[in-house]
N, CA, C and O of each residue as an XYZ file, in Angstrom:
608
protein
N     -14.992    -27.981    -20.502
C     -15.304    -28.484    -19.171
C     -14.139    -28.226    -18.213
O     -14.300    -27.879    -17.043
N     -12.983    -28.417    -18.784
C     -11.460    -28.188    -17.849
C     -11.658    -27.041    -17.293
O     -11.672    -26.924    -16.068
N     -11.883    -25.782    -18.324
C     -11.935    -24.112    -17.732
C     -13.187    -23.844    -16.978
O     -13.347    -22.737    -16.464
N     -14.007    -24.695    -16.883
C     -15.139    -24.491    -16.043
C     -14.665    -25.095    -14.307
O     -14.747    -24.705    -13.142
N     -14.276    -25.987    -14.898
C     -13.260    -26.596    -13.312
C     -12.643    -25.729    -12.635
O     -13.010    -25.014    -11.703
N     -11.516    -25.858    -13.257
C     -10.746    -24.486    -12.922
C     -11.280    -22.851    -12.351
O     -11.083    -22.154    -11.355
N     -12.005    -22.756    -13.547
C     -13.045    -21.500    -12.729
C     -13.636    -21.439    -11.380
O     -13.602    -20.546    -10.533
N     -14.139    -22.508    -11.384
C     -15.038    -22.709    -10.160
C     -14.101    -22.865     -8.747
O     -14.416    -22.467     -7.625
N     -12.801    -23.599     -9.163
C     -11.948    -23.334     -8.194
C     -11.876    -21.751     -7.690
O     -12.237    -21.146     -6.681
N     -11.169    -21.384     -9.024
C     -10.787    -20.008     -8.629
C     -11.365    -19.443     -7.386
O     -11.018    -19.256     -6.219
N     -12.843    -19.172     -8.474
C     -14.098    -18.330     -7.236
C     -13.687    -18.648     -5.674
O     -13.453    -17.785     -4.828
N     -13.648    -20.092     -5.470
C     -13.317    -20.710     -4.021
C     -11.835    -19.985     -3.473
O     -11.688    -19.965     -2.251
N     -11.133    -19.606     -4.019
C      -9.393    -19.587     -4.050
C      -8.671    -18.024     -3.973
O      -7.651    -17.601     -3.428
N      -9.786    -17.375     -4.839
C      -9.022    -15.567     -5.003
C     -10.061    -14.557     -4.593
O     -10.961    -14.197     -5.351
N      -9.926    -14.180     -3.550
C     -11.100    -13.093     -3.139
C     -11.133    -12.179     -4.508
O     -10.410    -11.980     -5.484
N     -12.470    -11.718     -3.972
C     -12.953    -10.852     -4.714
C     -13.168    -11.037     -6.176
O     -13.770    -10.087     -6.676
N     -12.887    -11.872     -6.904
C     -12.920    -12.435     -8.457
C     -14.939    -12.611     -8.573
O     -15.805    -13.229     -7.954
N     -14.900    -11.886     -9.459
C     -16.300    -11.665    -10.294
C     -16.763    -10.541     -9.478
O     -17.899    -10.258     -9.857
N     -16.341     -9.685     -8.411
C     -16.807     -8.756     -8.302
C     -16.713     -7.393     -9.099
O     -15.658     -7.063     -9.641
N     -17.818     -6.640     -9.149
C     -17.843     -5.369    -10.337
C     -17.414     -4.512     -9.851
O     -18.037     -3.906     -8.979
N     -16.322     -4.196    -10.206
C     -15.444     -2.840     -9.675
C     -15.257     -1.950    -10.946
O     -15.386     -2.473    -12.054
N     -14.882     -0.300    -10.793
C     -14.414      0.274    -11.914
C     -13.139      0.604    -11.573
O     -12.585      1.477    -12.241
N     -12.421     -0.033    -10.460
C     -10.887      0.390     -9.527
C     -10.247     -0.467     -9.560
O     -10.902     -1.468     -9.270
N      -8.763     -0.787     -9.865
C      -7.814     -1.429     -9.203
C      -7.968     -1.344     -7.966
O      -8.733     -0.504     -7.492
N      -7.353     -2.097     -7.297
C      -7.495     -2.689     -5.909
C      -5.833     -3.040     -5.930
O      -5.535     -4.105     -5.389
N      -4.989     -2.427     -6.370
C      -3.280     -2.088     -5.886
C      -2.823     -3.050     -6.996
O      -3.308     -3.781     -7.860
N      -0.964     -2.441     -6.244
C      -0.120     -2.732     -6.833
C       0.075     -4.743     -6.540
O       0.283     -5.215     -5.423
N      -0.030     -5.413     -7.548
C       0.487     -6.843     -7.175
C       1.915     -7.303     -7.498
O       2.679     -6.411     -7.867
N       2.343     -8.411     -7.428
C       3.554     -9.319     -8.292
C       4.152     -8.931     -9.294
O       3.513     -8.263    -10.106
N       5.093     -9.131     -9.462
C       5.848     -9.060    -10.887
C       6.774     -9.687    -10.716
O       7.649     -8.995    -10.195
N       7.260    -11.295    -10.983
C       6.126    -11.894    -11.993
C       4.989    -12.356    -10.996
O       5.146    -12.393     -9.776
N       3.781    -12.717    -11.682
C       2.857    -13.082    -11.054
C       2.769    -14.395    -10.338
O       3.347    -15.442    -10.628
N       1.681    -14.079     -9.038
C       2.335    -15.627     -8.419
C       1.858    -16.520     -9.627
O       1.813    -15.953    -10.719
N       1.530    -17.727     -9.570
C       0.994    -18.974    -10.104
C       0.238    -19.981     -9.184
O       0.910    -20.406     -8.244
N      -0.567    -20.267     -9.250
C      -1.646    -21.536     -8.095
C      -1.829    -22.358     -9.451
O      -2.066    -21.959    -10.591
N      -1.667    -23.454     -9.015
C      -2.207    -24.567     -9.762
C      -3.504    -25.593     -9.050
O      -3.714    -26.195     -7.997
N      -4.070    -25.382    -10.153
C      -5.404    -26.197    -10.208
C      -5.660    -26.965    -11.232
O      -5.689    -26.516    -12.378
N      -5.909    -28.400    -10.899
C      -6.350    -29.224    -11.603
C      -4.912    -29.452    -12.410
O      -5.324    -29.918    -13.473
N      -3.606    -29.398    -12.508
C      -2.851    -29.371    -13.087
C      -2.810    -28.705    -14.074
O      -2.905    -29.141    -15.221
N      -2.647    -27.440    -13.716
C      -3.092    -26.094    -14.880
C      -2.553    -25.164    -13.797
O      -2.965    -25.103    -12.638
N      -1.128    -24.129    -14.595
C      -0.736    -23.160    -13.444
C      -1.404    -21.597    -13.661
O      -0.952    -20.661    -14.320
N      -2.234    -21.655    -13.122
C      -3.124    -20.052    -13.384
C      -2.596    -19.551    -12.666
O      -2.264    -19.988    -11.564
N      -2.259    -17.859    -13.395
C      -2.296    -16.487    -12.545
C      -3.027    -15.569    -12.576
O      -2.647    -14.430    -12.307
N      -4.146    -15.843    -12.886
C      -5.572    -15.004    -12.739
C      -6.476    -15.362    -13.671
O      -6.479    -16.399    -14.333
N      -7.475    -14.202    -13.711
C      -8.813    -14.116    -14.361
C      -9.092    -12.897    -15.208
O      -9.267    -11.774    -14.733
N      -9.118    -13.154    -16.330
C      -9.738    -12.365    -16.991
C     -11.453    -11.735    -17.293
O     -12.139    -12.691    -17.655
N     -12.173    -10.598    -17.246
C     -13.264    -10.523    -17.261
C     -13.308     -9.542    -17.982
O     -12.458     -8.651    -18.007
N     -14.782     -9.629    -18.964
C     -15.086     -8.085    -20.090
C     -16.688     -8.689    -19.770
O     -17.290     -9.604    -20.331
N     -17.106     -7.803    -18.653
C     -18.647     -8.023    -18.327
C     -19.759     -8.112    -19.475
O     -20.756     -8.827    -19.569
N     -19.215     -7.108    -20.329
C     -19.993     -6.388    -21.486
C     -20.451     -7.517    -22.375
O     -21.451     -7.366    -23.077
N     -19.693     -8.759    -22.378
C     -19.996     -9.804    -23.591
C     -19.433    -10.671    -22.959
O     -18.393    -11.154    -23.407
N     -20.161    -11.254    -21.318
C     -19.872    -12.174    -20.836
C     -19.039    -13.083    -20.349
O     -19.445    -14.071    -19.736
N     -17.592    -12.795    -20.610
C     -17.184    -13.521    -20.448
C     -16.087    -13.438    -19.620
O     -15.524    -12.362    -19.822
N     -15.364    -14.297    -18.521
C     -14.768    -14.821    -17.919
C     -13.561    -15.492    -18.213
O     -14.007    -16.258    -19.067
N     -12.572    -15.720    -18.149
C     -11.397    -16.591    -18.653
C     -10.474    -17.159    -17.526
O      -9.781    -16.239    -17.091
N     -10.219    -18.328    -16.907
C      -8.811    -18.418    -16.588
C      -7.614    -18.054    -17.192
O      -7.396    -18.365    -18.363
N      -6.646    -17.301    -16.387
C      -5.483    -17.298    -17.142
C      -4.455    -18.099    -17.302
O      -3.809    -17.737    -16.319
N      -3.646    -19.126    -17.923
C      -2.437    -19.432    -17.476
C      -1.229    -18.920    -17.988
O      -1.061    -18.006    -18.795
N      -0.275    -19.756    -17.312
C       1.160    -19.265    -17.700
C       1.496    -19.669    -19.139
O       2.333    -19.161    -19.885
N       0.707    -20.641    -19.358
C       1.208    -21.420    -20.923
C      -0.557    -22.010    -21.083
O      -1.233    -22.522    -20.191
N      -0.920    -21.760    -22.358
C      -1.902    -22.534    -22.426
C      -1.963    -23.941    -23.047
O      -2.723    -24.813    -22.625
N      -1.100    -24.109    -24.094
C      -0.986    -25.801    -24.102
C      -2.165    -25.941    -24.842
O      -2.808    -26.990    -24.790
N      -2.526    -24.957    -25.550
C      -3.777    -25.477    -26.571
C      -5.510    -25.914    -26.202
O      -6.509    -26.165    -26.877
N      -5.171    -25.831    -24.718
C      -6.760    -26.335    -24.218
C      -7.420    -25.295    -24.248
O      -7.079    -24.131    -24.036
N      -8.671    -25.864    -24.600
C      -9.864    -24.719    -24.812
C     -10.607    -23.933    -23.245
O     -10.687    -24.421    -22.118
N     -11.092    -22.487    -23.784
C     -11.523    -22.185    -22.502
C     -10.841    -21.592    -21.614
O     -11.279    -20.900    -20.695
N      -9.215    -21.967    -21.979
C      -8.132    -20.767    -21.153
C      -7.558    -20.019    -21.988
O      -7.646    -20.117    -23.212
N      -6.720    -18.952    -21.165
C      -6.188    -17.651    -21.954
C      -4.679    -17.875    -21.015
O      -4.458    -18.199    -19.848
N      -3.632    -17.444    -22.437
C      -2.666    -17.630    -21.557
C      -1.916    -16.297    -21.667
O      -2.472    -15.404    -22.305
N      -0.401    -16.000    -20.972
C       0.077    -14.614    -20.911
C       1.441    -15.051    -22.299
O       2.275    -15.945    -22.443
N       1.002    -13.807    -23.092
C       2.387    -14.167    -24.413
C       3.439    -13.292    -23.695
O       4.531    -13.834    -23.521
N       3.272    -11.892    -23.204
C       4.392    -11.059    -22.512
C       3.521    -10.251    -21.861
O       2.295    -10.204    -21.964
N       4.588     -9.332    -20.875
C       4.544     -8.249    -20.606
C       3.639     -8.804    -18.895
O       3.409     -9.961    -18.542
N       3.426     -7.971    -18.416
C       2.443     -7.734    -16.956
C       1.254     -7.109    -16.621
O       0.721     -6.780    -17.680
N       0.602     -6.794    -15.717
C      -0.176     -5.958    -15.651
C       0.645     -4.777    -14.762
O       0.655     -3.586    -15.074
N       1.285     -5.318    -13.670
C       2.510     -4.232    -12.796
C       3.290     -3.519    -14.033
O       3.106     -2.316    -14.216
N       4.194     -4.286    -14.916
C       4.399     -3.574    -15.935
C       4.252     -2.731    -17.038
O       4.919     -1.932    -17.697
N       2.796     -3.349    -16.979
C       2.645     -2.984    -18.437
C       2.868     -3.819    -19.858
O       3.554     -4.839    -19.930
N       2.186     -3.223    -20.944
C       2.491     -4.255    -22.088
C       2.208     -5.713    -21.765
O       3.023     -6.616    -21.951
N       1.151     -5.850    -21.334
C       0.797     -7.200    -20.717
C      -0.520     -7.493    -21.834
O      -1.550     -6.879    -22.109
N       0.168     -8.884    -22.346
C      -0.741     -9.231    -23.976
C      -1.039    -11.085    -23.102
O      -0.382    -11.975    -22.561
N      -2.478    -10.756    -23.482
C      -2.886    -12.279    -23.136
C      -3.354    -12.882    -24.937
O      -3.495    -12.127    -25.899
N      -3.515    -14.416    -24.958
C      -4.121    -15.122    -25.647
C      -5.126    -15.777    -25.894
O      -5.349    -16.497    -24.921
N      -5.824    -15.915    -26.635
C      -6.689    -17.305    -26.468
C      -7.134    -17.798    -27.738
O      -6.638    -17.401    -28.792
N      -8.154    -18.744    -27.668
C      -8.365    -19.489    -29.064
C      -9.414    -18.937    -29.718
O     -10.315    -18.451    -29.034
N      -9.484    -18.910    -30.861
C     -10.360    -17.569    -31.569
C     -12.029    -18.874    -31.485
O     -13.077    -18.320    -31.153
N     -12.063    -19.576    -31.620
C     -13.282    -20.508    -31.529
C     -13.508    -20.634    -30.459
O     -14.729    -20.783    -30.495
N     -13.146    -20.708    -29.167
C     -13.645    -21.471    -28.187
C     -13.533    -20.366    -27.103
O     -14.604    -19.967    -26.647
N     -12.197    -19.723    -26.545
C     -11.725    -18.987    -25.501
C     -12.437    -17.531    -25.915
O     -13.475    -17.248    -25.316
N     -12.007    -16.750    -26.749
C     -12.314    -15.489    -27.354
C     -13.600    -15.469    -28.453
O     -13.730    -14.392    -29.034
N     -14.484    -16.441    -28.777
C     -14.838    -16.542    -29.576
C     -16.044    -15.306    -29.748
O     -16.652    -15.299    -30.819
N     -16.348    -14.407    -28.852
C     -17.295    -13.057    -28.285
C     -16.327    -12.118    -27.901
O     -16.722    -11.208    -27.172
N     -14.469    -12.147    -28.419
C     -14.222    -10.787    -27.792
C     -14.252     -9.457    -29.329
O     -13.713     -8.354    -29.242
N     -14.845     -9.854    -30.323
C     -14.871     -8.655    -31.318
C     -16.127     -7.900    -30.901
O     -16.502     -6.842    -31.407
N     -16.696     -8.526    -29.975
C     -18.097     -7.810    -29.748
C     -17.900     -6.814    -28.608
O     -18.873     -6.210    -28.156
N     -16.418     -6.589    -28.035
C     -15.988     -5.436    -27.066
C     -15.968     -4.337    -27.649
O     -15.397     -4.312    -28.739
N     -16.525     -3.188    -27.169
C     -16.155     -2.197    -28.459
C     -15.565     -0.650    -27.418
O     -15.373     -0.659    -26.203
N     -15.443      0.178    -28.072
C     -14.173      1.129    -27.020
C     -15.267      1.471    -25.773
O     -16.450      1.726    -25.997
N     -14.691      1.433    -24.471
C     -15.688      1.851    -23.143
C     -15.362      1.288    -22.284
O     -14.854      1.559    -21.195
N     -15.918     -0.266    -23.199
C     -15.992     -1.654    -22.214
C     -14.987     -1.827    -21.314
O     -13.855     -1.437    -21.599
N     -15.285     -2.491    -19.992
C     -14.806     -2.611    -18.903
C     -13.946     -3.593    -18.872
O     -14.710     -4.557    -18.922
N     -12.477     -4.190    -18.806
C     -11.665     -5.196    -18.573
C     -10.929     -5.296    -17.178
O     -10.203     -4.462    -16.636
N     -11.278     -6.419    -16.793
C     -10.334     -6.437    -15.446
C      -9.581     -8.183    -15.544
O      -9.957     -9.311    -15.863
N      -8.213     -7.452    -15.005
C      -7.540     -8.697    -14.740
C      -7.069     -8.913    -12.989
O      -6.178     -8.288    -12.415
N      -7.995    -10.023    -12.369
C      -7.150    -10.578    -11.006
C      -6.524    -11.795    -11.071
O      -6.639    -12.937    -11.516
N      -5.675    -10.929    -10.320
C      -4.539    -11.943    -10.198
C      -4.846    -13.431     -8.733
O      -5.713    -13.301     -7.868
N      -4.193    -14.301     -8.801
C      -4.569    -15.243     -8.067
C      -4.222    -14.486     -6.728
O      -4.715    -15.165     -5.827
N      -3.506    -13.231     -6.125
C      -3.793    -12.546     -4.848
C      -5.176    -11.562     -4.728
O      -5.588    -10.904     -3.773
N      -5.610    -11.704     -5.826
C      -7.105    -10.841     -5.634
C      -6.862     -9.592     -6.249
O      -7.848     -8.855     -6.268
N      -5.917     -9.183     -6.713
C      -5.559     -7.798     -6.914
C      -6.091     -7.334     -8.342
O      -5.457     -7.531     -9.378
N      -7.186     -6.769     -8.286
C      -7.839     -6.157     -9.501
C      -7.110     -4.961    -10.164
O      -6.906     -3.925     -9.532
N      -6.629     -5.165    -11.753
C      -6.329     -4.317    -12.505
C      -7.346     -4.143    -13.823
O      -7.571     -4.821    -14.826
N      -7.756     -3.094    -13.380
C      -8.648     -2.631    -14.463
C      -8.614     -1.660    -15.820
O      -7.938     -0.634    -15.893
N      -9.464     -2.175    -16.872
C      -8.755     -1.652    -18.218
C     -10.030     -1.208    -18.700
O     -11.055     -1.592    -18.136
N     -10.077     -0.211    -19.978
C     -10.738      0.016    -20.617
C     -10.841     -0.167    -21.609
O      -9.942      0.537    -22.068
N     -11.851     -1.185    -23.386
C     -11.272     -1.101    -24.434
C     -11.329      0.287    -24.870
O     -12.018      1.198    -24.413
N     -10.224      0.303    -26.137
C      -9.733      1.942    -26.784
C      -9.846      1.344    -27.865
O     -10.554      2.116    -28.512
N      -9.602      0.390    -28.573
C      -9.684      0.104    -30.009
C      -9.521     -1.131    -30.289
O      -9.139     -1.783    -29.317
N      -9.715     -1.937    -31.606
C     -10.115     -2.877    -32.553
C      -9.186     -2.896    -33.397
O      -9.030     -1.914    -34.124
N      -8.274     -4.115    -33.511
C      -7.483     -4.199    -35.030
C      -7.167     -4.924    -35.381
O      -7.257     -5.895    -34.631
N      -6.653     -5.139    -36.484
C      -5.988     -7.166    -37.034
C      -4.388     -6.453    -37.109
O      -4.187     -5.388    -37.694
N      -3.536     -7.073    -36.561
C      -2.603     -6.889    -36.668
C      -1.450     -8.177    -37.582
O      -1.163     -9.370    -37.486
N      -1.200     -7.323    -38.199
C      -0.239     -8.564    -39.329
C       1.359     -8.917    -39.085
O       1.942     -9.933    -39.463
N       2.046     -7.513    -38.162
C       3.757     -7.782    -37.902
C       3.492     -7.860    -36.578
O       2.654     -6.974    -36.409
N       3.678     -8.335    -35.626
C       3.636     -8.102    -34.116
C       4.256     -7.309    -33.872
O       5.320     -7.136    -34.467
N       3.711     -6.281    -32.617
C       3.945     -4.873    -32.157
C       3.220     -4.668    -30.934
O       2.010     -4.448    -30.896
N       4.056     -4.751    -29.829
C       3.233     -4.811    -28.650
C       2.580     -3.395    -28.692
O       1.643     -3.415    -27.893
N       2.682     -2.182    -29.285
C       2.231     -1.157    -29.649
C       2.413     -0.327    -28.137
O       3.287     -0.563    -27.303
N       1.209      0.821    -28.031
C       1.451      1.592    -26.628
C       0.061      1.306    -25.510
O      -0.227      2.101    -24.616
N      -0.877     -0.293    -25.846
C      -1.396     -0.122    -25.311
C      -1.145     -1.167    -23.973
O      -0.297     -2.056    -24.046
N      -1.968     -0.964    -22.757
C      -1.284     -0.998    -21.104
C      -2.033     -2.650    -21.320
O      -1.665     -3.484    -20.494
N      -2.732     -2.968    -22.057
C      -3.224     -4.654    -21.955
C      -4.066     -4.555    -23.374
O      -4.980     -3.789    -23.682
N      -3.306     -5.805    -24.266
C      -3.713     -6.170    -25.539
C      -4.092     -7.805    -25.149
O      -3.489     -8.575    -24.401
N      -5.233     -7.999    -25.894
C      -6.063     -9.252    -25.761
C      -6.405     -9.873    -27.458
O      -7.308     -9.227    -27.991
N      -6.002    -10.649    -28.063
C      -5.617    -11.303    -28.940
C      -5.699    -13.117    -28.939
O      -5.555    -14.038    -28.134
N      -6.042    -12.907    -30.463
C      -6.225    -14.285    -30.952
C      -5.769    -14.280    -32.504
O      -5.704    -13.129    -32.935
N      -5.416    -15.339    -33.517
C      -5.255    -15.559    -34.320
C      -5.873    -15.766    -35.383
O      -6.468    -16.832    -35.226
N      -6.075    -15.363    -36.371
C      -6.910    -15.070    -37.067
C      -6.475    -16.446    -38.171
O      -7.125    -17.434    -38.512
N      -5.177    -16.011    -38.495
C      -4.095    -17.183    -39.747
C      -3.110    -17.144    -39.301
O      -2.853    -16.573    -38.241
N      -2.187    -17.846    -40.120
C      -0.578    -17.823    -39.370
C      -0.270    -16.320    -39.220
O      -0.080    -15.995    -38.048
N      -0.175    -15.339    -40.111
C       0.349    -14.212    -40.102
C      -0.672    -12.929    -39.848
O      -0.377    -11.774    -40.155
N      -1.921    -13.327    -39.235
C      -2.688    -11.742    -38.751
C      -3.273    -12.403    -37.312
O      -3.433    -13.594    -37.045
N      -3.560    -11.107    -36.400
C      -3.993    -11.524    -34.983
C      -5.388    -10.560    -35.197
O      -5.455     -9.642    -36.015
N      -6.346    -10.924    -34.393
C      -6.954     -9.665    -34.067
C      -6.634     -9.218    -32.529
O      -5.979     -9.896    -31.738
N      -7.061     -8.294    -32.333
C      -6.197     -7.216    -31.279
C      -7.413     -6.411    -30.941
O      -8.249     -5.817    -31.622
N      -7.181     -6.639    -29.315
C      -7.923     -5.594    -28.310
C      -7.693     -4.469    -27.897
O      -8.826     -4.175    -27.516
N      -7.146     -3.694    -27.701
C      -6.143     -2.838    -26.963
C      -6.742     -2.548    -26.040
O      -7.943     -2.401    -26.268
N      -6.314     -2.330    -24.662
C      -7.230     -1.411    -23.820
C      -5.901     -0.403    -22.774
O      -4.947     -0.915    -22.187
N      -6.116      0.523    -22.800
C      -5.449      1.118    -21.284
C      -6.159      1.101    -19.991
O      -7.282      0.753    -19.626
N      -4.963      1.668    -19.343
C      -5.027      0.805    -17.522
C      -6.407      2.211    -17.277
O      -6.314      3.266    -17.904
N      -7.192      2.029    -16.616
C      -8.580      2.841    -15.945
C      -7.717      3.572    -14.992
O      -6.855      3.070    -14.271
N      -8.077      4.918    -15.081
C      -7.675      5.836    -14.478
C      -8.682      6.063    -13.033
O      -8.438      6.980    -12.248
């Protein structure tokens, strides 16, 4: 119910969020701003149209269900790895498969868009070479892993 709050803010708060683009829409922040809502500091939205789903992002997730938070890296940078909870937040992202469309806006509206490239459980952490990895935990010691690069 919290990430539905929050969501619904958003929509009100960051142009252009849920619109279908296959483009970035520019260069943003680094680091990203932060808006807080509801006492929750989000810096964007995550979306993979393909299997529904939507995510707030925050800076820290703090264990609540329904958000995704940032472990490292950026989208300006690169190597930008988000989180979430394999039951509740991610519980439909193995059903992305290579094509699918990912976009991350940021709370200035600024759409960065990704493509998935591959599927994996990863057991040593390795931010590897892809431009946005999307991950959840499988056990203490394996993740599963999204990879996608930035849409050309």
């Amino acid at each position: 119910r919290e990430a539905q709050d929050v969501l619904a803010t958003m929509y009100d708060l960051i142009p252009g969020l849920g619109v279908d683009s296959d483009t970035s829409t520019g260069m943003g922040r680094d680091p990203l701003l932060t808006l807080s809502i509801n006492n929750t500091d989000i810096v964007g939205c995550l979306e993979i149209p393909s299997i529904d789903l939507i995510v707030p992002v925050t800076v820290r997730n703090g264990g609540r269900d329904g958000l995704a938070s940032v472990v490292s890296g950026s989208p300006v940078k690169g190597k930008f790895v988000l989180e979430g909870d394999r039951s509740t937040t991610f519980r439909k992202l193995f059903k992305a498969r290579p094509g699918a469309k990912v976009t991350f806006t940021d709370t200035d509206g600024i759409r960065y868009s990704y493509s998935v490239t591959t599927q994996f459980n990863l057991r040593d952490w390795d931010e590897s070479d892809h431009d946005l990895m999307v991950t959840y935990r499988i056990d203490n010691s394996t993740r599963f892993v999204l990879g996608c690069a930035a849409a050309e």
